[in-house]
Amino acid sequence: MNPTPRAAAISAAVCAAVLIPALSSGPAWAEPKVDSQAVEGCTGTAPIVCHFDVAPGTYQVTAVLGGEDAGSTVVTAEARRAMLGETATAAGEQVTESFTVNVRDPEGQPTGDTGSPGLDLYFGGQAPQLSDLTVTAGEEQQLFLAADSTVCDQHVRPYTGWGQQIPQFFTQDLSVANYADSGESSGSFLANSRLFPTMRPLINDGDVVLIQFGHNDKQTSAQDFRSNLTGLIDGVRDQGGTPVLVTPIVRRWFNDDGTLNNGTALHVNGLGVDLPAEMRSLATAEDVDLIDLTALTKQQVEELGPEGSEALFLTNEAGDNTHTSEHGATEFARLVLDELRTQEVLPADLFR
């Protein structure tokens, strides 16, 4: 499947005044200045923190990185959402980068209460340099994430969901709306008023929705699991969106022979239901694209082995072999990204 992205409602303007009208509060917008600490709405040095009092929605950001000194800048937004990987600039060099941020309240997990209203941007890294910044309201194509804690925007380090890391790999023409939430099963995500019922009306024609559940379906029957997933699939399709099933990442639970061939690692639940197998079967029955992240992460974790795979999870930091580190979340996001590209779920020009 290869949906066509919608054109942005308002184009970003580089080196122009911020184009967000009728802000009720916040900084008074002025012509941009070349001193990173004089950019309107921004304070600090490492990181440079920028805040804009805007309503929930989609915003395209254009940043001019670099300055008089050499720099190395990483950009995150909202609740630790990776928007731009490390970008190096030589002394006197400037680089223009654009990306799109989905803003909602709360800014982290949908059922949480973390963060502040509006748009928050953080320019960090070894030597962050910001010379100019433009924020423009827009309406880009959207990639929605419906999932659990292994995907969500985790507010507190070192916990990191793979959905938190994936925005950095897309151009400004795609907005990632991460509705993943800790502790959710296929059934609770479908029923909770702050989750699918809130997300569903925001889905438009051509939007893609990645659906990953299994970690918290420990006592869900095969029939109920398929019914819940079918409800999500039908709801997405009714809005004109494209659903994609994603099997859950493995748990780092090794056998003595160095494999993950056991129910704990591969999500065979307490009722004996092989949840990834049910998702594979349902994808075929419903003619839905499938990203077999269980198989992909199994291969990667087994190749690294018991010791090498520790860095992907929070084994050393928290004795946690389910949730991922920032490194692990990034690696697993790359696996998802590769499948989105290979299966042509999204147009090629949306990838960086």
Tab-separated table of C-alpha atoms in Angstrom:
chain	number	residue	atom	x	y	z
A	1	MET	CA	0.000	0.000	0.000
A	2	ASN	CA	1.289	3.430	-0.911
A	3	PRO	CA	-1.024	6.248	0.259
A	4	THR	CA	-0.464	9.756	-1.056
A	5	PRO	CA	0.375	12.322	1.662
A	6	ARG	CA	-1.801	15.395	1.981
A	7	ALA	CA	-0.173	18.692	1.176
A	8	ALA	CA	0.711	20.822	4.163
A	9	ALA	CA	-1.918	23.408	4.929
A	10	ILE	CA	0.649	26.128	5.523
A	11	SER	CA	4.228	25.984	4.250
A	12	ALA	CA	7.113	26.572	6.615
A	13	ALA	CA	9.016	29.800	6.089
A	14	VAL	CA	12.738	29.784	6.825
A	15	CYS	CA	14.260	32.947	8.321
A	16	ALA	CA	10.864	34.592	8.802
A	17	ALA	CA	8.881	35.618	11.851
A	18	VAL	CA	6.962	32.840	13.618
A	19	LEU	CA	3.686	32.351	11.765
A	20	ILE	CA	1.307	31.289	14.538
A	21	PRO	CA	-1.523	33.844	14.850
A	22	ALA	CA	-3.552	34.904	17.847
A	23	LEU	CA	-1.507	33.432	20.661
A	24	SER	CA	-3.124	34.223	23.971
A	25	SER	CA	0.121	34.352	25.924
A	26	GLY	CA	3.822	33.663	25.690
A	27	PRO	CA	6.658	35.519	23.971
A	28	ALA	CA	6.046	38.447	21.648
A	29	TRP	CA	7.163	37.334	18.201
A	30	ALA	CA	9.918	39.409	16.590
A	31	GLU	CA	12.227	39.136	13.601
A	32	PRO	CA	14.668	36.238	14.145
A	33	LYS	CA	18.136	36.995	15.426
A	34	VAL	CA	21.332	35.067	14.816
A	35	ASP	CA	22.234	34.621	18.503
A	36	SER	CA	20.815	31.303	19.710
A	37	GLN	CA	19.922	32.850	23.050
A	38	ALA	CA	18.045	35.706	21.382
A	39	VAL	CA	15.654	33.502	19.376
A	40	GLU	CA	12.181	34.416	20.548
A	41	GLY	CA	10.632	31.896	22.923
A	42	CYS	CA	13.943	30.199	23.740
A	43	THR	CA	16.155	30.230	26.823
A	44	GLY	CA	19.216	28.416	28.135
A	45	THR	CA	22.342	27.085	26.491
A	46	ALA	CA	22.619	23.310	26.939
A	47	PRO	CA	19.906	22.493	26.293
A	48	ILE	CA	18.308	25.467	24.590
A	49	VAL	CA	14.645	25.243	25.625
A	50	CYS	CA	11.879	26.757	23.484
A	51	HIS	CA	8.204	26.997	24.420
A	52	PHE	CA	5.239	28.166	22.351
A	53	ASP	CA	1.703	28.608	23.684
A	54	VAL	CA	-0.204	26.836	20.935
A	55	ALA	CA	-3.311	24.677	20.870
A	56	PRO	CA	-3.106	20.901	20.294
A	57	GLY	CA	-2.484	20.092	16.652
A	58	THR	CA	0.250	19.602	14.089
A	59	TYR	CA	3.148	22.067	13.800
A	60	GLN	CA	6.001	22.198	11.341
A	61	VAL	CA	9.271	23.433	12.814
A	62	THR	CA	12.157	24.833	10.782
A	63	ALA	CA	15.391	25.313	12.724
A	64	VAL	CA	18.606	26.900	11.524
A	65	LEU	CA	21.370	25.118	13.414
A	66	GLY	CA	24.931	26.355	13.735
A	67	GLY	CA	26.636	29.603	14.617
A	68	GLU	CA	29.972	31.259	15.183
A	69	ASP	CA	31.377	28.200	16.972
A	70	ALA	CA	31.349	24.531	15.937
A	71	GLY	CA	28.269	22.728	17.150
A	72	SER	CA	26.604	19.344	17.592
A	73	THR	CA	22.840	19.505	18.088
A	74	VAL	CA	20.157	16.927	18.895
A	75	VAL	CA	16.494	17.981	18.904
A	76	THR	CA	13.737	16.502	21.061
A	77	ALA	CA	10.177	17.675	21.549
A	78	GLU	CA	7.439	17.360	24.125
A	79	ALA	CA	7.984	14.299	26.365
A	80	ARG	CA	11.459	13.245	25.171
A	81	ARG	CA	10.337	12.652	21.577
A	82	ALA	CA	13.350	12.370	19.230
A	83	MET	CA	12.858	14.768	16.314
A	84	LEU	CA	16.357	15.161	14.865
A	85	GLY	CA	19.466	13.051	15.379
A	86	GLU	CA	22.919	14.485	16.042
A	87	THR	CA	23.639	17.239	13.539
A	88	ALA	CA	27.189	18.603	13.383
A	89	THR	CA	28.010	22.115	12.153
A	90	ALA	CA	31.468	23.611	11.604
A	91	ALA	CA	32.383	27.047	12.960
A	92	GLY	CA	30.484	29.610	10.912
A	93	GLU	CA	28.306	26.971	9.218
A	94	GLN	CA	24.507	26.914	9.316
A	95	VAL	CA	22.233	23.990	8.448
A	96	THR	CA	18.462	24.233	8.000
A	97	GLU	CA	16.388	21.289	9.229
A	98	SER	CA	12.611	20.844	9.319
A	99	PHE	CA	10.372	18.382	11.161
A	100	THR	CA	6.756	18.121	12.277
A	101	VAL	CA	5.553	17.793	15.871
A	102	ASN	CA	2.216	16.473	17.051
A	103	VAL	CA	1.090	18.540	20.066
A	104	ARG	CA	-1.529	17.287	22.493
A	105	ASP	CA	-2.455	17.714	26.151
A	106	PRO	CA	-1.090	15.793	28.002
A	107	GLU	CA	2.066	15.715	25.933
A	108	GLY	CA	3.316	12.301	27.096
A	109	GLN	CA	1.147	9.248	27.614
A	110	PRO	CA	-2.532	9.957	26.864
A	111	THR	CA	-3.774	8.828	30.289
A	112	GLY	CA	-0.987	10.635	32.157
A	113	ASP	CA	-0.656	14.174	33.441
A	114	THR	CA	2.937	15.005	32.480
A	115	GLY	CA	4.259	17.977	30.597
A	116	SER	CA	2.910	21.430	29.904
A	117	PRO	CA	0.355	22.734	27.388
A	118	GLY	CA	1.720	24.016	24.101
A	119	LEU	CA	4.811	23.076	22.118
A	120	ASP	CA	8.104	22.367	23.883
A	121	LEU	CA	11.373	21.956	21.970
A	122	TYR	CA	14.781	21.044	23.354
A	123	PHE	CA	18.006	21.661	21.441
A	124	GLY	CA	20.606	19.543	23.222
A	125	GLY	CA	23.632	17.470	22.312
A	126	GLN	CA	27.335	18.003	22.895
A	127	ALA	CA	27.331	21.654	21.754
A	128	PRO	CA	23.851	22.822	20.716
A	129	GLN	CA	23.691	25.738	18.295
A	130	LEU	CA	20.447	27.451	17.266
A	131	SER	CA	20.398	30.557	15.070
A	132	ASP	CA	16.789	30.755	13.930
A	133	LEU	CA	13.483	29.023	14.547
A	134	THR	CA	10.143	29.065	12.718
A	135	VAL	CA	6.958	27.321	13.843
A	136	THR	CA	4.033	26.969	11.436
A	137	ALA	CA	0.611	25.374	11.875
A	138	GLY	CA	0.062	22.632	9.334
A	139	GLU	CA	-1.841	19.501	8.365
A	140	GLU	CA	0.652	16.850	7.313
A	141	GLN	CA	0.001	13.156	6.786
A	142	GLN	CA	-0.062	11.329	10.117
A	143	LEU	CA	1.386	8.095	11.460
A	144	PHE	CA	-0.603	7.044	14.533
A	145	LEU	CA	0.702	4.573	17.114
A	146	ALA	CA	-1.763	2.452	19.106
A	147	ALA	CA	0.197	0.352	21.591
A	148	ASP	CA	1.573	-0.177	25.089
A	149	SER	CA	4.528	0.931	27.234
A	150	THR	CA	7.152	-0.548	24.898
A	151	VAL	CA	6.075	2.029	22.280
A	152	CYS	CA	4.845	5.042	24.281
A	153	ASP	CA	6.462	8.398	25.016
A	154	GLN	CA	8.128	7.520	28.308
A	155	HIS	CA	8.518	10.623	30.467
A	156	VAL	CA	11.302	9.420	32.769
A	157	ARG	CA	14.749	8.219	31.681
A	158	PRO	CA	16.067	5.645	31.042
A	159	TYR	CA	12.737	4.179	29.926
A	160	THR	CA	12.155	4.800	26.200
A	161	GLY	CA	9.516	3.450	23.808
A	162	TRP	CA	10.374	2.737	20.191
A	163	GLY	CA	7.559	5.080	19.157
A	164	GLN	CA	9.392	7.836	21.006
A	165	GLN	CA	12.432	7.419	18.752
A	166	ILE	CA	10.837	6.943	15.348
A	167	PRO	CA	9.900	10.583	14.486
A	168	GLN	CA	13.552	11.508	13.837
A	169	PHE	CA	13.608	9.250	10.779
A	170	PHE	CA	10.829	11.064	8.901
A	171	THR	CA	10.739	14.322	6.962
A	172	GLN	CA	8.634	17.337	7.862
A	173	ASP	CA	5.813	15.937	5.685
A	174	LEU	CA	4.836	13.303	8.276
A	175	SER	CA	3.569	13.829	11.809
A	176	VAL	CA	3.898	10.974	14.327
A	177	ALA	CA	0.983	10.913	16.779
A	178	ASN	CA	1.942	8.493	19.549
A	179	TYR	CA	-1.147	7.337	21.477
A	180	ALA	CA	0.615	4.329	23.014
A	181	ASP	CA	0.026	4.090	26.753
A	182	SER	CA	1.546	2.070	29.581
A	183	GLY	CA	-0.315	-1.004	30.772
A	184	GLU	CA	-2.788	-1.155	27.917
A	185	SER	CA	-4.105	-4.366	26.413
A	186	SER	CA	-5.931	-4.667	23.102
A	187	GLY	CA	-9.236	-4.428	24.966
A	188	SER	CA	-8.424	-1.539	27.296
A	189	PHE	CA	-7.011	0.586	24.470
A	190	LEU	CA	-10.183	0.027	22.468
A	191	ALA	CA	-12.446	0.941	25.396
A	192	ASN	CA	-10.647	3.766	27.238
A	193	SER	CA	-12.186	7.115	26.273
A	194	ARG	CA	-8.760	8.820	26.291
A	195	LEU	CA	-7.248	6.299	23.896
A	196	PHE	CA	-8.890	4.879	20.746
A	197	PRO	CA	-12.151	6.864	21.082
A	198	THR	CA	-10.057	10.065	21.237
A	199	MET	CA	-7.578	9.032	18.536
A	200	ARG	CA	-10.068	7.643	16.024
A	201	PRO	CA	-11.782	10.937	15.004
A	202	LEU	CA	-8.354	12.461	14.279
A	203	ILE	CA	-7.538	9.844	11.622
A	204	ASN	CA	-7.902	11.151	8.064
A	205	ASP	CA	-7.725	9.659	4.597
A	206	GLY	CA	-4.226	8.336	3.895
A	207	ASP	CA	-3.125	8.229	7.538
A	208	VAL	CA	-1.421	5.040	8.735
A	209	VAL	CA	-2.044	3.465	12.158
A	210	LEU	CA	0.432	0.984	13.657
A	211	ILE	CA	-1.255	-1.377	16.148
A	212	GLN	CA	0.961	-3.322	18.597
A	213	PHE	CA	-0.508	-5.262	21.523
A	214	GLY	CA	0.279	-8.443	23.414
A	215	HIS	CA	2.424	-7.503	26.418
A	216	ASN	CA	-0.614	-6.869	28.611
A	217	ASP	CA	-2.995	-9.412	27.060
A	218	LYS	CA	-1.823	-12.008	29.559
A	219	GLN	CA	-5.315	-13.425	30.186
A	220	THR	CA	-7.005	-12.521	26.910
A	221	SER	CA	-8.594	-15.383	24.989
A	222	ALA	CA	-7.761	-15.884	21.335
A	223	GLN	CA	-11.328	-14.951	20.385
A	224	ASP	CA	-11.280	-11.738	22.412
A	225	PHE	CA	-7.811	-10.782	21.181
A	226	ARG	CA	-8.882	-11.128	17.555
A	227	SER	CA	-12.154	-9.330	18.258
A	228	ASN	CA	-10.372	-6.392	19.910
A	229	LEU	CA	-7.862	-6.075	17.083
A	230	THR	CA	-10.648	-6.331	14.511
A	231	GLY	CA	-12.451	-3.501	16.286
A	232	LEU	CA	-9.329	-1.342	15.985
A	233	ILE	CA	-8.836	-2.291	12.326
A	234	ASP	CA	-12.456	-1.518	11.437
A	235	GLY	CA	-12.358	1.783	13.326
A	236	VAL	CA	-9.257	2.901	11.437
A	237	ARG	CA	-10.678	1.868	8.068
A	238	ASP	CA	-13.976	3.648	8.771
A	239	GLN	CA	-11.969	6.884	9.033
A	240	GLY	CA	-10.162	6.266	5.745
A	241	GLY	CA	-6.931	5.237	7.443
A	242	THR	CA	-4.642	2.289	6.793
A	243	PRO	CA	-4.215	-0.125	9.748
A	244	VAL	CA	-0.976	-2.097	10.120
A	245	LEU	CA	-0.633	-4.857	12.714
A	246	VAL	CA	2.692	-4.987	14.579
A	247	THR	CA	3.532	-8.048	16.672
A	248	PRO	CA	5.058	-7.132	20.083
A	249	ILE	CA	8.796	-6.873	20.732
A	250	VAL	CA	10.228	-9.907	22.504
A	251	ARG	CA	11.001	-10.066	26.179
A	252	ARG	CA	14.677	-10.706	26.857
A	253	TRP	CA	14.160	-14.143	28.405
A	254	PHE	CA	16.822	-16.601	27.290
A	255	ASN	CA	16.850	-20.374	27.413
A	256	ASP	CA	20.037	-22.165	28.446
A	257	ASP	CA	20.785	-22.784	24.758
A	258	GLY	CA	20.880	-19.040	24.008
A	259	THR	CA	17.521	-18.906	22.242
A	260	LEU	CA	14.275	-17.136	23.058
A	261	ASN	CA	12.135	-20.144	22.181
A	262	ASN	CA	9.831	-19.930	25.190
A	263	GLY	CA	6.404	-18.542	25.929
A	264	THR	CA	7.597	-15.692	28.133
A	265	ALA	CA	9.851	-14.232	25.452
A	266	LEU	CA	7.478	-14.872	22.558
A	267	HIS	CA	4.167	-13.840	24.163
A	268	VAL	CA	2.298	-17.089	24.674
A	269	ASN	CA	-0.062	-15.894	27.384
A	270	GLY	CA	-1.432	-17.499	30.538
A	271	LEU	CA	-4.258	-19.129	28.591
A	272	GLY	CA	-1.819	-20.685	26.135
A	273	VAL	CA	-2.666	-18.218	23.362
A	274	ASP	CA	0.205	-17.487	20.980
A	275	LEU	CA	-0.584	-13.791	20.578
A	276	PRO	CA	1.843	-12.987	17.706
A	277	ALA	CA	0.533	-16.040	15.809
A	278	GLU	CA	-3.018	-14.738	16.234
A	279	MET	CA	-1.933	-11.362	14.835
A	280	ARG	CA	-0.263	-13.007	11.835
A	281	SER	CA	-3.377	-15.030	11.120
A	282	LEU	CA	-5.681	-12.045	11.544
A	283	ALA	CA	-3.549	-9.898	9.212
A	284	THR	CA	-4.076	-12.482	6.488
A	285	ALA	CA	-7.785	-12.811	7.183
A	286	GLU	CA	-8.367	-9.057	7.235
A	287	ASP	CA	-5.948	-8.275	4.375
A	288	VAL	CA	-3.895	-5.997	6.633
A	289	ASP	CA	-0.165	-5.316	6.376
A	290	LEU	CA	1.874	-6.935	9.155
A	291	ILE	CA	5.199	-5.966	10.690
A	292	ASP	CA	6.429	-9.084	12.494
A	293	LEU	CA	8.397	-7.237	15.140
A	294	THR	CA	8.410	-10.317	17.372
A	295	ALA	CA	10.390	-12.243	14.764
A	296	LEU	CA	12.632	-9.277	13.935
A	297	THR	CA	13.525	-8.486	17.549
A	298	LYS	CA	13.974	-12.199	18.336
A	299	GLN	CA	16.581	-12.429	15.603
A	300	GLN	CA	18.395	-9.304	16.757
A	301	VAL	CA	18.383	-10.217	20.459
A	302	GLU	CA	19.520	-13.801	19.825
A	303	GLU	CA	22.334	-12.614	17.547
A	304	LEU	CA	23.609	-10.313	20.304
A	305	GLY	CA	23.267	-13.056	22.917
A	306	PRO	CA	22.513	-12.861	26.645
A	307	GLU	CA	25.288	-10.377	27.382
A	308	GLY	CA	25.259	-8.243	24.243
A	309	SER	CA	21.490	-7.778	24.311
A	310	GLU	CA	21.487	-6.245	27.788
A	311	ALA	CA	22.097	-2.790	26.311
A	312	LEU	CA	18.839	-2.990	24.330
A	313	PHE	CA	16.779	-3.365	27.487
A	314	LEU	CA	16.951	-1.997	31.031
A	315	THR	CA	18.521	-5.181	32.358
A	316	ASN	CA	21.387	-3.465	34.152
A	317	GLU	CA	19.594	-0.265	35.121
A	318	ALA	CA	16.365	-1.751	36.500
A	319	GLY	CA	16.490	-5.542	36.113
A	320	ASP	CA	13.863	-5.022	33.406
A	321	ASN	CA	13.946	-7.333	30.387
A	322	THR	CA	10.712	-6.032	28.858
A	323	HIS	CA	11.229	-2.283	28.453
A	324	THR	CA	13.934	-0.770	26.286
A	325	SER	CA	16.730	1.710	26.783
A	326	GLU	CA	17.081	4.696	24.462
A	327	HIS	CA	19.544	2.622	22.442
A	328	GLY	CA	17.199	-0.367	22.264
A	329	ALA	CA	14.195	1.772	21.393
A	330	THR	CA	16.161	3.362	18.564
A	331	GLU	CA	17.291	-0.013	17.219
A	332	PHE	CA	13.756	-1.402	17.318
A	333	ALA	CA	12.384	1.770	15.706
A	334	ARG	CA	14.821	1.163	12.842
A	335	LEU	CA	13.364	-2.328	12.391
A	336	VAL	CA	9.869	-0.862	12.106
A	337	LEU	CA	11.144	1.829	9.772
A	338	ASP	CA	12.776	-0.712	7.466
A	339	GLU	CA	9.525	-2.653	7.216
A	340	LEU	CA	7.474	0.475	6.515
A	341	ARG	CA	9.876	1.277	3.692
A	342	THR	CA	10.200	-2.267	2.320
A	343	GLN	CA	6.459	-2.935	2.363
A	344	GLU	CA	5.803	0.520	0.883
A	345	VAL	CA	3.323	1.322	3.617
A	346	LEU	CA	4.464	4.951	3.384
A	347	PRO	CA	5.783	6.847	0.338
A	348	ALA	CA	9.562	6.855	-0.017
A	349	ASP	CA	9.800	10.639	0.138
A	350	LEU	CA	8.592	10.659	3.770
A	351	PHE	CA	11.799	8.959	4.996
A	352	ARG	CA	14.919	10.961	5.803
